[in-house]
XYZ file of N, CA, C and O in Angstrom:
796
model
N -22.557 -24.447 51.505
C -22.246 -25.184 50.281
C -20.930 -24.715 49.672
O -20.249 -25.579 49.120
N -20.374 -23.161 49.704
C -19.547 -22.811 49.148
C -18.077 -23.156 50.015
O -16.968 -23.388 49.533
N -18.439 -23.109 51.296
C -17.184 -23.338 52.371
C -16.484 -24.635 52.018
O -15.321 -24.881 52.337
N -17.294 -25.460 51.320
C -16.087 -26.857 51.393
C -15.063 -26.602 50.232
O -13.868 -26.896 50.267
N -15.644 -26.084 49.337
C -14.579 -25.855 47.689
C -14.121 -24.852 47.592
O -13.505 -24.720 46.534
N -14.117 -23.763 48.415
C -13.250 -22.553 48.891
C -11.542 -23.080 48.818
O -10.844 -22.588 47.930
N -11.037 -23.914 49.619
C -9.762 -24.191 49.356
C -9.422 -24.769 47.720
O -8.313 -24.537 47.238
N -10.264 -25.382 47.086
C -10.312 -25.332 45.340
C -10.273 -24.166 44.649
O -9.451 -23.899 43.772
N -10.748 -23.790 44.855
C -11.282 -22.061 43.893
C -9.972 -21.837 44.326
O -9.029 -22.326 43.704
N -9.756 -20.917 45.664
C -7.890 -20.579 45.945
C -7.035 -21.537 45.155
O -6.663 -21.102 44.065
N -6.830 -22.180 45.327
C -5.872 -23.190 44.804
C -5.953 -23.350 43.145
O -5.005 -23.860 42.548
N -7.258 -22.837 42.365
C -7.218 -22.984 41.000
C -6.727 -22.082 40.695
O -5.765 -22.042 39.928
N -7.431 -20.841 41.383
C -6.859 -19.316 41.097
C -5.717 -18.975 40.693
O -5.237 -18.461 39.683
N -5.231 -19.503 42.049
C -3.071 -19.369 42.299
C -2.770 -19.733 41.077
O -2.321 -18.972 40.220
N -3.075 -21.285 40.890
C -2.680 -21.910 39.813
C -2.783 -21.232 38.606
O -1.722 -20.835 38.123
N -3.724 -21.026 38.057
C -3.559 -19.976 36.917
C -3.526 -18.651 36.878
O -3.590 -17.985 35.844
N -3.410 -18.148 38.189
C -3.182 -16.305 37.811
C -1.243 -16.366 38.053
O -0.783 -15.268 38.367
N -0.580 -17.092 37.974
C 0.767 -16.974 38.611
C 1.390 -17.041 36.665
O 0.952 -17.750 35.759
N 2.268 -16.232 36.637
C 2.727 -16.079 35.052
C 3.280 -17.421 34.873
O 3.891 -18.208 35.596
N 2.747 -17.416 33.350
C 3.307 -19.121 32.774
C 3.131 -18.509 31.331
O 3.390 -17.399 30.865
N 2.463 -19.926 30.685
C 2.447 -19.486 29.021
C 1.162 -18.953 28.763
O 0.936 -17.978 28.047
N 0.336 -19.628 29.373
C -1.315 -18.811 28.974
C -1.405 -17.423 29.452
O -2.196 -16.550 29.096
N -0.262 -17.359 30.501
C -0.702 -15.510 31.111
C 0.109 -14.754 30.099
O -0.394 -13.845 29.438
N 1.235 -15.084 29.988
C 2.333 -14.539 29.416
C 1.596 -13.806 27.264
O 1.740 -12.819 26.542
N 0.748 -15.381 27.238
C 0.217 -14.832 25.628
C -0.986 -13.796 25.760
O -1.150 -12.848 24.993
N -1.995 -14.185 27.095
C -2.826 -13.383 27.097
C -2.645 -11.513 27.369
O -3.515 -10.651 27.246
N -1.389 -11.379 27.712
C -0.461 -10.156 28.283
C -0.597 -9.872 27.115
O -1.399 -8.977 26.846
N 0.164 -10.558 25.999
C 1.014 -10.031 24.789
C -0.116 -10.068 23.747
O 0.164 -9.622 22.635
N -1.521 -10.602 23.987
C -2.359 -10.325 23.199
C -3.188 -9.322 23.717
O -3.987 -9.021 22.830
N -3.377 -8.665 24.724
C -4.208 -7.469 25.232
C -3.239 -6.490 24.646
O -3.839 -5.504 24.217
N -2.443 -6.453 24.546
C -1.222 -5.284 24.294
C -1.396 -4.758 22.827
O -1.346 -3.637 22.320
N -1.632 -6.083 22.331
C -0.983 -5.899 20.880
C -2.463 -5.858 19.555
O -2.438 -5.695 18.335
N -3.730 -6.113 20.634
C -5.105 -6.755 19.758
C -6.653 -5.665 20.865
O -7.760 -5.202 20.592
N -5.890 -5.730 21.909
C -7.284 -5.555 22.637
C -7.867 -6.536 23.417
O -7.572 -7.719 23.244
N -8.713 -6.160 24.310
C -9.027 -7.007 24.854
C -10.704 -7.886 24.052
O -10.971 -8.986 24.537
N -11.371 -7.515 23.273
C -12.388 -7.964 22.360
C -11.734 -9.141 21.471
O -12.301 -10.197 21.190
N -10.626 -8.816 21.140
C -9.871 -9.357 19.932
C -9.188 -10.552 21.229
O -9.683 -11.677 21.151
N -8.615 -10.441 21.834
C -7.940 -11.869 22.512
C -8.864 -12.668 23.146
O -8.480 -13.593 23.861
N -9.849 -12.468 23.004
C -11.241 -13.115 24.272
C -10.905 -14.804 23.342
O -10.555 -15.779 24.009
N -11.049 -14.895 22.035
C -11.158 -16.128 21.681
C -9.722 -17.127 22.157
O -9.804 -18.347 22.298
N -8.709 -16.502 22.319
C -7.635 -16.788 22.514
C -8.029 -17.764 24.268
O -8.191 -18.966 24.478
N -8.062 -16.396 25.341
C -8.779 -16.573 26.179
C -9.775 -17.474 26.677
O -9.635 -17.943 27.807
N -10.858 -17.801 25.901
C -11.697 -18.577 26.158
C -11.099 -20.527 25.477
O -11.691 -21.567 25.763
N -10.046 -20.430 24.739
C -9.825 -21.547 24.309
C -8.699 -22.400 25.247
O -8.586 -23.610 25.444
N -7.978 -21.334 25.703
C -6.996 -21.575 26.959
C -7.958 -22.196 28.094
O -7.848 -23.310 28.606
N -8.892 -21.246 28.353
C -9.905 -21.358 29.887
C -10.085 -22.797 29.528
O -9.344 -23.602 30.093
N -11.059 -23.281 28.574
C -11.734 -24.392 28.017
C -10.373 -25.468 27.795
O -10.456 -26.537 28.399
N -9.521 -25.301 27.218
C -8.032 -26.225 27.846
C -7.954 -26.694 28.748
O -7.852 -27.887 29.037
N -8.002 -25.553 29.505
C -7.292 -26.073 30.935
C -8.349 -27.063 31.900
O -8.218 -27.927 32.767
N -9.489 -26.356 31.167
C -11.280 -27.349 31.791
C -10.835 -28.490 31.654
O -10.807 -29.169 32.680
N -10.390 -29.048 30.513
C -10.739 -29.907 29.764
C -10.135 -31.078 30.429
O -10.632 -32.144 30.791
N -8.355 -30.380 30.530
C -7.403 -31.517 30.611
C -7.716 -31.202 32.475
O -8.006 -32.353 32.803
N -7.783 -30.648 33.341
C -8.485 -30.975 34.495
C -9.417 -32.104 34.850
O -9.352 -33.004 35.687
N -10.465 -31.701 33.779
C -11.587 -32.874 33.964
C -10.950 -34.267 33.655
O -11.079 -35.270 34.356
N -10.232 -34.164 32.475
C -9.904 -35.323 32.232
C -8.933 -36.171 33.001
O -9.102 -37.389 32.946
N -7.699 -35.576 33.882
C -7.375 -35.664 34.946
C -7.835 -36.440 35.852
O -7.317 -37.520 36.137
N -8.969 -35.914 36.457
C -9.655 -36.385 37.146
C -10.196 -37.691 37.134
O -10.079 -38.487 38.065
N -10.944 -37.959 35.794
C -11.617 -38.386 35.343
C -10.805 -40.142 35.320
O -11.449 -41.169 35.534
N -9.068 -40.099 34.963
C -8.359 -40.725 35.049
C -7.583 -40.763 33.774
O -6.966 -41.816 33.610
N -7.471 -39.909 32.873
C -6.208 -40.061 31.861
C -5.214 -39.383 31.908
O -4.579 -39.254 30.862
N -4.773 -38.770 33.039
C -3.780 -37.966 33.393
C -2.980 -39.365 34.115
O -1.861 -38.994 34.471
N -3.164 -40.599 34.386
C -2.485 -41.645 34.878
C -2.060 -42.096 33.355
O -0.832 -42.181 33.322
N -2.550 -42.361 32.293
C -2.143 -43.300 31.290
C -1.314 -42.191 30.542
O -0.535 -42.584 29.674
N -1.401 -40.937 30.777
C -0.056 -40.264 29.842
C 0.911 -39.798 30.921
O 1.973 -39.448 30.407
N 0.898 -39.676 32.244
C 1.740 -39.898 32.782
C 3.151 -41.003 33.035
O 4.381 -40.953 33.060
N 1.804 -42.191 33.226
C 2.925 -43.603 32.321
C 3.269 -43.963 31.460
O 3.965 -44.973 31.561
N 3.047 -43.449 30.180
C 3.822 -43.764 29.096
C 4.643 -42.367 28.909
O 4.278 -41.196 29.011
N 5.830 -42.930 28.612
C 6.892 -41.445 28.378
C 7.174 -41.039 28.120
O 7.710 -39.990 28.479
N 6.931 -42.018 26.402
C 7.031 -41.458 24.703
C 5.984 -40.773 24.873
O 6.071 -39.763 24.175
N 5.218 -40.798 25.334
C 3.591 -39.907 24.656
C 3.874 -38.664 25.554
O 3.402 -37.560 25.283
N 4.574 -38.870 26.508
C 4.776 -37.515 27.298
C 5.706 -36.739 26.650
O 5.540 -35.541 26.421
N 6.922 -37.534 26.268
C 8.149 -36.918 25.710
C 7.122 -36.143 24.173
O 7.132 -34.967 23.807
N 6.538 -37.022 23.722
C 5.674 -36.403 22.422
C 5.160 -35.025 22.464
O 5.204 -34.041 21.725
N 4.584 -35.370 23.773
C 3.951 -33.645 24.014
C 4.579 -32.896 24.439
O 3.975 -31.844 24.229
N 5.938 -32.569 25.213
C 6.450 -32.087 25.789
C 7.499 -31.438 24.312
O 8.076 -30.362 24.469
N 7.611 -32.024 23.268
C 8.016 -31.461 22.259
C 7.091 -30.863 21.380
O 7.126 -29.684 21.026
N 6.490 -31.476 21.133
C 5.107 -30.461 20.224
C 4.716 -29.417 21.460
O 4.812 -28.305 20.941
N 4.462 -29.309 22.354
C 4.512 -27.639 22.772
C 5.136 -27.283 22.688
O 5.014 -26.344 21.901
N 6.655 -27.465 23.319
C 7.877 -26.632 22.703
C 8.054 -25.686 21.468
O 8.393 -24.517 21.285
N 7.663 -26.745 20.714
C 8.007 -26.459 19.508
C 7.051 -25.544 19.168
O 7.415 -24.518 18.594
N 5.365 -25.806 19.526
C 4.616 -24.633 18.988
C 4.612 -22.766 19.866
O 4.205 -21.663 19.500
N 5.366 -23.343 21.238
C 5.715 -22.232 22.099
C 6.811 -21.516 21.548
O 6.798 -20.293 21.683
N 7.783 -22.068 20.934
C 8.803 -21.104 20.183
C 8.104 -20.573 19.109
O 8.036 -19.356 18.938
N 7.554 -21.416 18.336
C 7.131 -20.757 17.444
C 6.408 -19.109 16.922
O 6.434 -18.280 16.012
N 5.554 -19.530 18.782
C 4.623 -17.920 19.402
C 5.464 -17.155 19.871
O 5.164 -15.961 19.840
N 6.574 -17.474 20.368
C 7.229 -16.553 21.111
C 8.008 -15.730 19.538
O 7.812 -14.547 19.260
N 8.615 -16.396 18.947
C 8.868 -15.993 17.277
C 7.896 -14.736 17.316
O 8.081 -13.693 17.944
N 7.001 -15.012 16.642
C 6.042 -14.494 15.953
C 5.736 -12.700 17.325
O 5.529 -11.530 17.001
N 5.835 -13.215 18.485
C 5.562 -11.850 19.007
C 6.840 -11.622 19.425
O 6.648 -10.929 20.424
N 7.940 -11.744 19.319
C 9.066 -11.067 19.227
C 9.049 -9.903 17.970
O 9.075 -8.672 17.976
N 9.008 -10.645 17.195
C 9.158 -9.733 15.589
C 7.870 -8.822 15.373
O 7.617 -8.494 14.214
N 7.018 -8.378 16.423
C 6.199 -8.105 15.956
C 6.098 -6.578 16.610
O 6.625 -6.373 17.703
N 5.337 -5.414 15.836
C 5.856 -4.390 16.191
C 4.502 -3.872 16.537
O 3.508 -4.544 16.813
N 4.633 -2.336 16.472
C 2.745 -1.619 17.104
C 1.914 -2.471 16.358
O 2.033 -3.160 15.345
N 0.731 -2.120 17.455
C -0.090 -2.495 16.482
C -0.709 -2.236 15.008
O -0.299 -1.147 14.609
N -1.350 -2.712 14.292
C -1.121 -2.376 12.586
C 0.119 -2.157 12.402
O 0.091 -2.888 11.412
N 0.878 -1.924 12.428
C 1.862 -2.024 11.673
C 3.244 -2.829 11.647
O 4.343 -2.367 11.339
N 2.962 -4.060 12.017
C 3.358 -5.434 11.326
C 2.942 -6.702 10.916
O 2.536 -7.597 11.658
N 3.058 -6.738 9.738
C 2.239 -8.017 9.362
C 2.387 -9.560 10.161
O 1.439 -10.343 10.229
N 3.762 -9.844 10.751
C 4.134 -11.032 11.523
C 2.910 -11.523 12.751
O 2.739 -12.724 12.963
N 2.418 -10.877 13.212
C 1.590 -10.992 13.599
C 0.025 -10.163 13.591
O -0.455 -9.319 14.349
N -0.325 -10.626 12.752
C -1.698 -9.596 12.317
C -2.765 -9.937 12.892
O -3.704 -9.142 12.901
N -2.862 -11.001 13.413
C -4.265 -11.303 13.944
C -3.943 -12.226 15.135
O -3.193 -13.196 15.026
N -4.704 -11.779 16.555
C -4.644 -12.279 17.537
C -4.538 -14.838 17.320
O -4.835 -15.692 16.484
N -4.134 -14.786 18.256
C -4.283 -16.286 18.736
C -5.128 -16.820 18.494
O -5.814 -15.890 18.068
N -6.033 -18.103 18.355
C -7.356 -18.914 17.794
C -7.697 -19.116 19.468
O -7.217 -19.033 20.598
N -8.824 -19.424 18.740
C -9.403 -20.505 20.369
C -8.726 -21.867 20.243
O -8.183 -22.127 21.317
N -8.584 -22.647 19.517
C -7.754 -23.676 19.430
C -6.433 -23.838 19.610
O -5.988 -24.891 20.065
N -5.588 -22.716 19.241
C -4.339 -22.564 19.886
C -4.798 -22.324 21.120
O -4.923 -23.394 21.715
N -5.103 -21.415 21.766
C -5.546 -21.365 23.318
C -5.250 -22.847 23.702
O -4.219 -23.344 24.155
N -6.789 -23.568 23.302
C -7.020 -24.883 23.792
C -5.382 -25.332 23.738
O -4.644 -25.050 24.682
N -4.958 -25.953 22.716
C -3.723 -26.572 21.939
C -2.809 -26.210 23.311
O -2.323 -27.093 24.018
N -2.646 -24.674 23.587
C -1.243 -24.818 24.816
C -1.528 -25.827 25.939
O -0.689 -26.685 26.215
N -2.971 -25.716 26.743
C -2.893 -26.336 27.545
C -3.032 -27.958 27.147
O -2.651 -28.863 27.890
N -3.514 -28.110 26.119
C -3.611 -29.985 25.553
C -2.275 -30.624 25.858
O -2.065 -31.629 26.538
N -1.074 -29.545 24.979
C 0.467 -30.007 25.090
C 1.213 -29.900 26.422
O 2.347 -30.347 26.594
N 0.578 -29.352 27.230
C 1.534 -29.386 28.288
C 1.265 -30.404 29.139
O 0.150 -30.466 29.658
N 2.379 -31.484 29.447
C 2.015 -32.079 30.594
C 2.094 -32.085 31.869
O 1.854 -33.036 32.612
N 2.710 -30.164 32.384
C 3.033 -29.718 33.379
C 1.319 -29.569 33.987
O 1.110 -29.714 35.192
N 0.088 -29.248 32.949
C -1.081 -29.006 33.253
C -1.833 -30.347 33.422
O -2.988 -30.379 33.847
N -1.245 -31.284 33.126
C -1.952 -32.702 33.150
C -1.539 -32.935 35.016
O -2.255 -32.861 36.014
N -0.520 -33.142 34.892
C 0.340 -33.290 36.072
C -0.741 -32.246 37.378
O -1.424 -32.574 38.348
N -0.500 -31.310 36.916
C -1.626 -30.189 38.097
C -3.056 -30.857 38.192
O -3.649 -30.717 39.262
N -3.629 -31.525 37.242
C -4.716 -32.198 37.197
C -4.926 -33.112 38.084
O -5.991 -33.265 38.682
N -3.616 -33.981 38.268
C -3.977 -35.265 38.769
C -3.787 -34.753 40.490
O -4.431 -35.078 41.488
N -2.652 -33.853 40.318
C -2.313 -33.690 41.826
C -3.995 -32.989 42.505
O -4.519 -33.380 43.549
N -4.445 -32.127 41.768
C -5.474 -31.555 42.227
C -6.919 -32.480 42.364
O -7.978 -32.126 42.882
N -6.644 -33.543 41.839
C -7.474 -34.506 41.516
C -7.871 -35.555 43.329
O -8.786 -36.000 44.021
N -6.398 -35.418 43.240
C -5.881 -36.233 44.798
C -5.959 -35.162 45.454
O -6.762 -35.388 46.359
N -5.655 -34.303 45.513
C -6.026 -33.377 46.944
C -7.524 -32.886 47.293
O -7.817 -32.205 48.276
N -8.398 -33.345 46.329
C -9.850 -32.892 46.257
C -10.704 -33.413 45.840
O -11.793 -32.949 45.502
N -10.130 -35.009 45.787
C -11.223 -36.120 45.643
C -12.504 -35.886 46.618
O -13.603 -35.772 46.075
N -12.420 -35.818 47.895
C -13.295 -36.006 48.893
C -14.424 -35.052 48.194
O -15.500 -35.644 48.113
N -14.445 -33.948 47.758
C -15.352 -33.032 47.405
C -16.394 -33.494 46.531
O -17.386 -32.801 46.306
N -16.226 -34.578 46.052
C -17.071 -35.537 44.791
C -17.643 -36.626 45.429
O -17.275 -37.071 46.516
N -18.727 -37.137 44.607
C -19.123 -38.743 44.439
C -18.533 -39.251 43.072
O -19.171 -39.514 42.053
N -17.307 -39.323 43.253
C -16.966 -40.532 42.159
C -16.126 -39.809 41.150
O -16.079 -38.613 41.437
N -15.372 -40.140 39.955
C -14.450 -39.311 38.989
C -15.316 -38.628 38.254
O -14.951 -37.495 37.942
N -16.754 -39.118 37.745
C -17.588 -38.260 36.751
C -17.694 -36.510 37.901
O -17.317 -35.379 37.596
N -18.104 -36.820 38.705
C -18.752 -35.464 39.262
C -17.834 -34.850 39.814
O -18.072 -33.740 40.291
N -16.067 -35.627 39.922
C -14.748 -34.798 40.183
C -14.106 -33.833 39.205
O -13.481 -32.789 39.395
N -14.578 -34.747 37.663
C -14.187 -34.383 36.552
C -15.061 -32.734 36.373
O -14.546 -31.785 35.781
N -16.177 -32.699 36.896
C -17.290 -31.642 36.153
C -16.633 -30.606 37.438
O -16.358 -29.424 37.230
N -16.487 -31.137 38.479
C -16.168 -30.012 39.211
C -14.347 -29.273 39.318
O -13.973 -28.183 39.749
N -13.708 -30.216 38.831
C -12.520 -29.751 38.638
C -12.482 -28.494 37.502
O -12.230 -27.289 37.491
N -12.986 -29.792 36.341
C -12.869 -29.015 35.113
C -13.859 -27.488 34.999
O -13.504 -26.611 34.212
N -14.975 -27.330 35.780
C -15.702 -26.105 35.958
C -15.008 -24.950 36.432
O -14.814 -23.899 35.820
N -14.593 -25.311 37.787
C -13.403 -24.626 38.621
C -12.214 -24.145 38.202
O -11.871 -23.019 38.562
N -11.417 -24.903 37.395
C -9.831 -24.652 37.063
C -10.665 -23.825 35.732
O -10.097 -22.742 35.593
N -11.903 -23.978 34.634
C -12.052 -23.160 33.618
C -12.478 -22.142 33.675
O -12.239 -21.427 32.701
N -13.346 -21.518 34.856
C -13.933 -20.364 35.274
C -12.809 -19.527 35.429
O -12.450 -18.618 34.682
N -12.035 -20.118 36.984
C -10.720 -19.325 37.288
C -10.001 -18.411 36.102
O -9.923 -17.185 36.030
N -9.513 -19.415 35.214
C -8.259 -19.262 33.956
C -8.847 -18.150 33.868
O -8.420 -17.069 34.271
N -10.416 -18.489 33.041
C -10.880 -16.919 32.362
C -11.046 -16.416 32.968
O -11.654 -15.605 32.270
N -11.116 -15.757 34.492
C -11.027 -14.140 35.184
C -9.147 -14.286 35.777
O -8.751 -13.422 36.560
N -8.728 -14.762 35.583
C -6.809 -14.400 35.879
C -6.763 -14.391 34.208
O -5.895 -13.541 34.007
N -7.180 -14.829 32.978
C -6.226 -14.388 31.878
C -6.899 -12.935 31.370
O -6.475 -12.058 30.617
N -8.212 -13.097 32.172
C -8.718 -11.445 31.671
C -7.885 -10.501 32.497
O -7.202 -9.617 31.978
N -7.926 -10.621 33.247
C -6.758 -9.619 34.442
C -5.214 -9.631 33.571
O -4.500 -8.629 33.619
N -4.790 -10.874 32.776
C -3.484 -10.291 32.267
C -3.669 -9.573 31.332
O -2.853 -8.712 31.002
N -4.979 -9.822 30.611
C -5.267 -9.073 29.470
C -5.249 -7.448 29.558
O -4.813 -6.543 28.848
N -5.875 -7.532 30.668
C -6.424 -5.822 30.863
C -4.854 -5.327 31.348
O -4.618 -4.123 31.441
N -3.785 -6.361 31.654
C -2.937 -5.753 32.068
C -1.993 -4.892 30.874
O -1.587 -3.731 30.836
N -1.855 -6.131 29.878
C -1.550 -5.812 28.816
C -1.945 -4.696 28.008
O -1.267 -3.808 27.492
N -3.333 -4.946 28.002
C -3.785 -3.185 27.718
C -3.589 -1.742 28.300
O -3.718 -0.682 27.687
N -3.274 -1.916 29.526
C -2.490 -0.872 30.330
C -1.134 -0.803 29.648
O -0.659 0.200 29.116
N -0.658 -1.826 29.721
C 1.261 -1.347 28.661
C 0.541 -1.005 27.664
O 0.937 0.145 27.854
N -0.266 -0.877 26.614
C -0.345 -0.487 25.393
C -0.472 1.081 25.561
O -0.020 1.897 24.758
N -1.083 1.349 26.604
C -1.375 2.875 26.887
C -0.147 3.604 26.859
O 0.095 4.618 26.205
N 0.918 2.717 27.967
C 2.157 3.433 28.289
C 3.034 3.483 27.132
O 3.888 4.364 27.232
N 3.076 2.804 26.073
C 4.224 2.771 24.839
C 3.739 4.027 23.778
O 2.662 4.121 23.190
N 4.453 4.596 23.754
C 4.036 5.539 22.759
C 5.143 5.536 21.487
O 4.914 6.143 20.441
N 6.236 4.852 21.701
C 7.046 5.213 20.383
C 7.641 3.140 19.596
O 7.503 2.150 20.314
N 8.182 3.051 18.228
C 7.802 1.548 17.909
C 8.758 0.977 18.886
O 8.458 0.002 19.575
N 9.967 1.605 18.957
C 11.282 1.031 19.892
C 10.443 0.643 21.087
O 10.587 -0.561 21.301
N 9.541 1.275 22.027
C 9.159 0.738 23.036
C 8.052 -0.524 22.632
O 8.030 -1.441 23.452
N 7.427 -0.613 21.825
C 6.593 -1.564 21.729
C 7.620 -3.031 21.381
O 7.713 -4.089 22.005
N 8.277 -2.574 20.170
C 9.421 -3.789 20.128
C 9.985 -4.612 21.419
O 10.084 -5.829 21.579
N 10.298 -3.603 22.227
C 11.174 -3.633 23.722
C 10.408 -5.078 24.466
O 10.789 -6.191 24.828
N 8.943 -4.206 24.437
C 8.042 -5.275 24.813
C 7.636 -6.324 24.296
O 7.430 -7.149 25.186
N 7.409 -6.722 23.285
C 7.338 -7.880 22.238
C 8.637 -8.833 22.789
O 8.421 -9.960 23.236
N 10.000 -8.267 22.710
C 10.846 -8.766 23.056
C 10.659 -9.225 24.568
O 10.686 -10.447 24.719
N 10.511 -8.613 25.480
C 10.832 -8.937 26.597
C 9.349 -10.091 26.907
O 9.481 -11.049 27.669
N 8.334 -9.870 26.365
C 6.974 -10.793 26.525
C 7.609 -12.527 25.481
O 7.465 -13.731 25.694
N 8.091 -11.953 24.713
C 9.003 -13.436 23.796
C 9.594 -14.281 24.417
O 9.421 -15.489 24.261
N 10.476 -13.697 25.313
C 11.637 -14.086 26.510
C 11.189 -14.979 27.285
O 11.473 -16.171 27.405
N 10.009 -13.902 28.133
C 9.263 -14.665 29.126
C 8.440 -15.982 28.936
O 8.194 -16.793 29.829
N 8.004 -16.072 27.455
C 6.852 -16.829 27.192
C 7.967 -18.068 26.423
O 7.253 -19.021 26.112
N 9.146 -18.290 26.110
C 9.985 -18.991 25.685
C 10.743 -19.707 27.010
O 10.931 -20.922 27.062
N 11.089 -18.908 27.918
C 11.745 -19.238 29.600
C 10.276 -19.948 30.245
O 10.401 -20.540 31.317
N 9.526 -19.920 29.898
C 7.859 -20.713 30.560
C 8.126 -21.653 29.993
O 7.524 -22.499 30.654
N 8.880 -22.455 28.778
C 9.030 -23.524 28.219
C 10.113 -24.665 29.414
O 9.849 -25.823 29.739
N 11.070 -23.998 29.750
C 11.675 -24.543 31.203
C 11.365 -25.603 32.110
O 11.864 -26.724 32.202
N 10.118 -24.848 33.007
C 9.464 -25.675 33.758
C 8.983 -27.045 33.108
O 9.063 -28.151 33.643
N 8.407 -26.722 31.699
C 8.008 -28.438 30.973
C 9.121 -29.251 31.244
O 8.973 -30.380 31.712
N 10.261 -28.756 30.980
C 11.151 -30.242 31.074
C 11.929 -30.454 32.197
O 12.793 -31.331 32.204
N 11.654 -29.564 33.380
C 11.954 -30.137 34.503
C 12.533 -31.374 34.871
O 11.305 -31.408 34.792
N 12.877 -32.014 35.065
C 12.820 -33.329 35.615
C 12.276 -34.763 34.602
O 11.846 -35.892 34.841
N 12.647 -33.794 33.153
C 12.503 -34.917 32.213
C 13.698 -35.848 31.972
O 13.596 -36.793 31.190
């Protein structure tokens, strides 16, 4: 039973353990919160990425694909809320002691990154077509996409998490934590890139 969706699971995995914006925040929230404290973050991303998978599947990853205002729409409202995060953990220093960022990510922001991106819609549909056969029909493509790509997320964003918590160990003075804030800002602002690819 497990041998046919083996090439899925790999293929979701890749897909979300490879650095982007959900790894990049979940990094910079293990670092800076813990790993207890980013789980909601975590679990709203996982449940994102379920979501717009299933829905993918399901077939609305064709109707915002074809319209281009609604793509161009989203492709700016993430932007815009991805600078915004990258802001906020740039300026932000050890933990407790800066207010700019005092409290980890929502589950709804989680959700929210992957809603806005239509680089994740796009992965939907392609994954949709490469793994139709595995289903009877879009309902039971949708439950199995969206199960698959949401399980995955949450054990690759816990792995960035715990990674992140490993740099927290190694920083011992504020200049190095800054260093990192900065350089996690960078990365998670340069992940904005790939969205407009080929817009």
């Amino acid at each position: 039973m497990l041998q046919p969706i083996l090439p899925l699971i790999l293929f979701a995995f890749v897909a979300t353990a490879t650095p982007g914006i959900a790894t990049t925040l979940s990094t910079a929230s293990g670092a800076q919160f813990g790993f207890r404290r980013s789980v909601p973050l975590m679990i709203g991303s996982a449940a994102g990425l379920a979501t717009v998978t299933g829905a993918a599947a399901a077939g609305l990853a064709g109707l915002l694909l074809a319209v281009p205002s609604l793509q161009l729409a989203m492709k700016i409202a993430g932007s815009l809320y991805l600078l915004w995060l990258a802001v906020k953990i740039g300026r932000a220093g050890p933990p407790n002691l800066d207010v700019t960022m005092a409290r980890p990510n929502s589950f709804l922001g989680g959700a929210g990154i992957q809603w806005m991106n239509p680089k994740g819609w796009a992965m939907g549909l392609g994954a949709a077509a490469s793994f139709a056969a595995l289903a009877d029909g879009p309902g039971q493509l949708a439950l199995l996409l969206g199960s698959t790509f949401g399980l995955t997320a949450a054990i690759s964003l816990s792995i960035w998490c715990v990674a992140g918590m490993v740099l927290a160990r190694l920083l011992k003075t504020e200049w190095q934590w800054r260093a990192l804030n900065i350089v996690l800002a960078l990365v998670l602002a340069a992940s904005i890139i790939p969205m407009w690819r080929g817009a």
